[in-house]
Coordinates of C-alpha atoms and ligand atoms in Angstrom, one line a residue:
M816 CA -2.0 106.1 82.9
Q817 CA 0.4 107.5 80.3
T818 CA 0.1 111.2 79.7
D819 CA 1.4 113.3 76.8
T820 CA 4.1 114.9 78.9
M821 CA 7.5 113.3 78.3
I822 CA 9.1 112.1 81.5
T823 CA 12.6 110.9 81.4
R824 CA 14.9 109.9 84.3
F825 CA 18.5 109.3 85.3
A826 CA 18.9 106.5 87.8
P827 CA 22.4 106.2 89.1
S828 CA 23.6 103.9 91.9
P829 CA 25.7 105.7 94.5
T830 CA 28.5 103.2 94.5
G831 CA 31.3 105.3 93.0
P832 CA 32.0 108.6 91.1
L833 CA 29.9 109.5 88.1
H834 CA 32.0 109.5 85.0
L835 CA 31.7 110.8 81.5
G836 CA 29.4 107.9 80.5
H837 CA 27.0 108.9 83.3
A838 CA 27.2 112.6 82.2
Y839 CA 26.2 111.6 78.7
S840 CA 23.2 109.5 79.9
A841 CA 22.0 112.2 82.3
L842 CA 22.4 115.1 79.8
L843 CA 20.7 113.1 77.1
A844 CA 17.7 112.2 79.3
H845 CA 17.5 115.8 80.5
D846 CA 17.8 117.4 77.0
M847 CA 15.2 115.0 75.5
A848 CA 12.7 116.0 78.2
M849 CA 13.5 119.7 78.0
E850 CA 13.1 119.8 74.2
R851 CA 9.6 118.5 74.5
G852 CA 8.6 120.6 77.5
G853 CA 8.7 117.5 79.7
D854 CA 10.2 116.6 83.0
F855 CA 13.5 115.1 83.9
L856 CA 13.6 113.1 87.1
L857 CA 16.5 111.8 89.2
R858 CA 16.2 108.5 91.1
I859 CA 18.8 107.1 93.5
E860 CA 19.2 103.3 93.0
D861 CA 20.6 102.3 96.3
I862 CA 19.1 98.9 97.0
D863 CA 22.6 97.4 97.3
Q864 CA 23.2 98.7 100.7
S865 CA 26.5 96.9 100.9
R866 CA 27.9 99.1 98.2
A867 CA 25.9 102.4 98.4
R868 CA 27.5 105.3 100.3
P869 CA 26.0 108.6 101.3
E870 CA 29.1 110.4 100.1
W871 CA 28.6 109.1 96.6
E872 CA 25.0 110.2 96.7
A873 CA 26.1 113.7 97.8
Q874 CA 28.6 113.7 95.0
I875 CA 25.9 112.7 92.4
Y876 CA 23.8 115.8 93.4
Q877 CA 26.9 118.0 93.2
D878 CA 28.0 116.7 89.8
L879 CA 24.6 116.9 88.2
K880 CA 24.0 120.4 89.5
W881 CA 27.3 121.5 88.2
L882 CA 26.4 120.1 84.8
G883 CA 23.4 122.4 84.8
L884 CA 20.7 119.8 85.4
W885 CA 17.7 120.4 87.6
W886 CA 15.2 117.9 88.9
P887 CA 12.2 118.0 91.2
T888 CA 12.6 117.0 94.8
P889 CA 12.2 115.0 96.9
V890 CA 14.2 112.5 94.9
M891 CA 13.0 108.9 94.8
R892 CA 15.4 106.6 96.7
Q893 CA 15.0 102.9 96.3
S894 CA 16.1 102.2 99.9
E895 CA 12.9 103.9 101.0
R896 CA 10.7 101.7 98.8
L897 CA 11.5 98.3 100.1
D898 CA 8.0 97.7 101.3
A899 CA 6.5 98.4 97.9
Y900 CA 9.0 95.9 96.3
R901 CA 8.1 93.3 98.9
D902 CA 4.4 93.7 98.3
K903 CA 4.8 93.0 94.6
L904 CA 7.2 90.2 95.3
R905 CA 4.5 88.6 97.4
W906 CA 2.0 89.1 94.6
F907 CA 4.3 87.1 92.3
W908 CA 4.6 84.5 95.0
N909 CA 0.9 84.3 95.8
H910 CA 0.0 83.9 92.2
G911 CA 2.3 81.0 91.5
Y912 CA 4.8 83.0 89.3
A913 CA 7.7 82.5 91.6
F914 CA 9.8 80.0 93.5
S915 CA 12.3 80.2 96.2
C916 CA 15.9 79.4 95.4
S917 CA 18.8 78.6 97.6
C918 CA 21.4 77.9 94.9
S919 CA 24.7 79.6 95.1
R920 CA 26.3 80.7 91.8
R921 CA 28.5 77.6 92.1
D922 CA 25.5 75.3 92.5
V923 CA 24.0 76.8 89.3
M924 CA 27.3 76.3 87.4
E925 CA 27.5 72.7 88.5
A926 CA 23.9 72.0 87.6
M927 CA 24.4 73.3 84.1
S928 CA 25.7 70.5 81.9
A929 CA 27.9 72.3 79.4
P930 CA 27.3 70.6 76.0
Q931 CA 31.0 70.1 75.5
E932 CA 34.0 70.5 77.6
G933 CA 35.2 74.0 77.8
A934 CA 32.0 75.5 76.3
E935 CA 30.8 78.6 78.0
P936 CA 27.6 78.0 80.0
A937 CA 24.5 79.7 78.6
T938 CA 24.0 83.2 79.9
G939 CA 21.3 85.8 79.4
P940 CA 20.7 89.4 80.5
D941 CA 20.3 88.2 84.1
G942 CA 23.5 86.0 84.1
L943 CA 23.6 82.2 83.9
I944 CA 20.3 80.7 82.6
Y945 CA 18.9 79.0 85.6
P946 CA 18.8 75.2 85.2
G947 CA 15.7 74.8 87.3
T948 CA 17.1 73.1 90.4
C949 CA 14.7 74.7 92.9
R950 CA 11.6 75.0 90.7
A951 CA 9.7 72.4 92.8
S952 CA 9.3 75.0 95.5
T953 CA 6.7 77.0 93.5
N954 CA 3.7 77.9 95.5
K955 CA 1.4 75.8 93.4
S956 CA -1.3 75.3 96.0
G957 CA -1.3 79.0 96.8
T958 CA -1.0 78.2 100.5
V959 CA 2.7 78.2 101.1
Q960 CA 4.2 81.3 102.8
M961 CA 6.9 83.1 100.9
P962 CA 10.2 82.4 102.7
E963 CA 12.2 85.4 103.8
D964 CA 15.6 83.9 103.8
T965 CA 16.1 82.8 100.2
A966 CA 16.3 84.3 96.7
I967 CA 13.0 84.4 94.8
R968 CA 13.0 83.7 91.1
L969 CA 10.4 84.3 88.4
M970 CA 9.4 81.0 86.8
M971 CA 9.5 82.1 83.2
D972 CA 7.3 79.4 81.7
A973 CA 4.7 80.1 84.4
V974 CA 4.3 83.5 82.6
A975 CA 3.3 81.6 79.4
R976 CA 0.9 79.4 81.3
K977 CA -0.6 81.9 83.6
Q978 CA -1.3 84.6 81.1
G979 CA -3.6 82.1 79.5
S980 CA -5.8 83.5 76.7
A981 CA -4.3 86.9 77.2
F982 CA -1.1 85.5 76.0
T983 CA -0.9 82.6 73.6
G984 CA 2.3 81.2 72.1
S985 CA 2.1 83.3 68.9
D986 CA 1.9 86.5 70.9
L987 CA 5.0 88.6 71.0
F988 CA 6.4 90.9 73.6
S989 CA 7.5 94.2 72.2
F990 CA 8.8 97.6 72.9
E991 CA 9.6 100.8 71.0
E992 CA 13.3 101.6 70.7
T993 CA 14.2 105.1 69.6
G994 CA 17.9 104.8 70.2
Q995 CA 19.6 101.5 69.4
G996 CA 20.9 98.3 70.9
P997 CA 24.4 97.0 70.6
N998 CA 23.7 95.4 67.2
S999 CA 21.9 98.5 65.9
E1000 CA 18.5 97.2 66.9
T1001 CA 16.0 100.0 66.6
G1002 CA 12.2 100.6 66.0
R1003 CA 9.7 98.1 67.2
I1004 CA 11.6 95.3 69.0
E1005 CA 9.8 92.0 69.3
F1006 CA 10.5 88.7 71.0
S1007 CA 8.5 85.7 71.8
M1008 CA 7.6 83.9 75.0
Q1009 CA 9.8 81.0 73.8
D1010 CA 12.8 83.4 73.3
A1011 CA 12.2 84.5 76.9
I1012 CA 12.2 80.9 78.2
D1013 CA 15.2 79.9 76.2
T1014 CA 17.4 83.0 76.4
I1015 CA 16.5 84.7 79.6
G1016 CA 15.1 82.0 81.9
D1017 CA 14.1 82.1 85.5
I1018 CA 15.5 85.5 86.6
V1019 CA 16.0 86.6 90.1
L1020 CA 13.1 88.8 91.3
A1021 CA 14.6 89.2 94.8
R1022 CA 18.1 88.6 96.0
R1023 CA 18.3 87.0 99.4
D1024 CA 20.4 89.9 100.9
M1025 CA 18.2 92.6 99.3
G1026 CA 14.6 91.4 99.3
T1027 CA 14.3 92.8 95.7
S1028 CA 16.3 93.0 92.5
Y1029 CA 17.4 95.7 90.1
H1030 CA 14.7 94.4 87.6
L1031 CA 11.8 94.4 90.0
S1032 CA 12.7 97.8 91.5
V1033 CA 13.3 99.6 88.2
V1034 CA 10.1 98.4 86.7
L1035 CA 8.0 99.4 89.7
D1036 CA 9.8 102.8 90.0
D1037 CA 9.5 103.7 86.4
A1038 CA 5.8 103.0 86.6
A1039 CA 5.4 104.8 89.9
Q1040 CA 7.2 107.9 88.6
G1041 CA 5.2 107.9 85.3
V1042 CA 8.4 107.6 83.2
T1043 CA 7.5 107.7 79.6
H1044 CA 11.0 107.4 78.1
V1045 CA 13.8 105.4 79.6
V1046 CA 17.2 106.7 78.4
R1047 CA 20.1 104.5 79.3
G1048 CA 23.2 102.7 78.0
E1049 CA 23.0 100.1 75.3
D1050 CA 24.5 97.5 77.8
L1051 CA 21.0 97.3 79.2
F1052 CA 19.3 96.7 75.9
E1053 CA 18.8 92.9 76.5
T1054 CA 17.8 93.6 80.1
T1055 CA 14.9 95.6 78.8
K1056 CA 13.3 92.4 77.7
I1057 CA 13.0 91.3 81.3
H1058 CA 11.5 94.6 82.2
V1059 CA 8.9 94.3 79.4
I1060 CA 7.9 90.9 80.7
L1061 CA 7.5 92.1 84.2
Q1062 CA 5.4 95.1 83.0
R1063 CA 3.2 92.7 81.1
V1064 CA 2.6 90.4 84.1
L1065 CA 2.0 93.4 86.4
K1066 CA -0.2 95.2 83.8
L1067 CA 2.0 98.3 83.9
P1068 CA 2.6 100.5 80.9
T1069 CA 5.8 99.9 78.9
P1070 CA 7.7 103.1 78.4
V1071 CA 9.6 104.0 75.1
Y1072 CA 13.2 103.0 75.4
H1073 CA 16.2 104.9 74.2
H1074 CA 19.4 103.1 74.5
H1075 CA 22.5 105.0 73.7
T1076 CA 26.1 104.1 72.8
L1077 CA 28.6 103.8 75.6
I1078 CA 31.4 106.3 76.2
R1079 CA 34.6 104.4 75.9
D1080 CA 38.2 105.2 76.9
D1081 CA 41.0 105.7 74.4
A1082 CA 41.6 101.9 74.3
G1083 CA 37.9 101.4 73.4
K1084 CA 37.0 99.9 76.7
R1085 CA 33.7 101.1 78.3
L1086 CA 34.1 103.2 81.4
A1087 CA 33.5 101.7 84.8
K1088 CA 32.9 103.3 88.2
R1089 CA 36.5 102.6 89.1
D1090 CA 37.7 104.7 86.2
D1091 CA 38.3 107.7 88.5
A1092 CA 40.4 109.2 85.7
R1093 CA 37.1 110.0 83.8
A1094 CA 35.2 111.1 86.9
I1095 CA 33.2 114.3 86.3
S1096 CA 34.6 115.8 89.5
K1097 CA 38.2 115.2 88.2
Y1098 CA 37.5 117.2 85.0
R1099 CA 35.8 119.9 87.0
D1100 CA 38.8 120.1 89.4
E1101 CA 41.1 120.4 86.4
G1102 CA 39.2 123.5 85.2
A1103 CA 36.8 121.9 82.6
T1104 CA 33.4 123.6 82.1
P1105 CA 30.1 121.9 81.7
E1106 CA 30.3 122.9 78.1
D1107 CA 33.6 121.1 77.7
I1108 CA 31.9 117.9 79.1
R1109 CA 29.1 118.2 76.6
K1110 CA 31.6 118.5 73.8
M1111 CA 33.6 115.5 75.1
V1112 CA 30.5 113.3 75.0
G1113 CA 29.3 114.6 71.7
L1114 CA 26.3 116.7 72.8
Ligands
LIG1578 N1 21.1 102.1 88.3 C1 21.6 101.6 87.1 C2 23.0 101.9 86.9 O1 23.6 102.8 87.6 C3 20.8 102.3 85.9 C4 19.6 101.5 85.6 C5 18.7 102.1 84.5 O2 18.9 103.2 84.0 O3 17.7 101.4 84.3 O4 23.6 101.4 86.0

């Protein structure tokens, strides 16, 4: 149930040093909650165990504390919630929303017939729009066990069919955007089921090597933590549509979204984890104060 208290969160992956862009996101989420007497939460998104490192996680706590942020403990760590993700994944499977997929990226590329030579294959917020190769493996009868050794995809048009009278073709998905998307999208953002089928497609609900996906985990975690306002970079604006669809299917509340502009380097390129030059720890070691960091990111 949604309460009146604003709850925001910062959800970094411990796969590298936090840089100025992370500082901006964390400070913004923190300040928004504090201004309204709400709560700011931290969540460690470490489902990709091949890339997550304890030393990066330790550095996250150190950097954020240095910036003057405070959050309740224990902190939610995604690696400790794999059973919860698996349970919901099974729910999608058992209800005929999902199919198992053993395509490699290369298989997907080959199955996509580009309309003309040299044309870029269609991509959406989850990457290449899946051409449907493995769809026949859907658990239509409701009796097939979910395989444990393949990826599991959401069958997007099953969402349209299965939601039945609760969701007809003219219905729209929507969410409230209080920041803005990369093309200045703001306010009530709406998109149709058909848009989702055409421009998002059968997204991966669980990667073979992880048993879950960023989308499934983030949706379940935001709901489990009662997050009311998701503050994050505008690069995730289109991805939010996937999250809204999953919330609808799972009957979870859709938080308010606040996407912010990305901090860029002098050449206008967005910062990446490997941009150690912009790491918060580097600025700190060079004598910068948390106030200096706030000024650098425009807060
Ligand atoms: N873990 C994601 C990242 O580090 C953030 C996802 C989100 O805020 O929803 O980019």
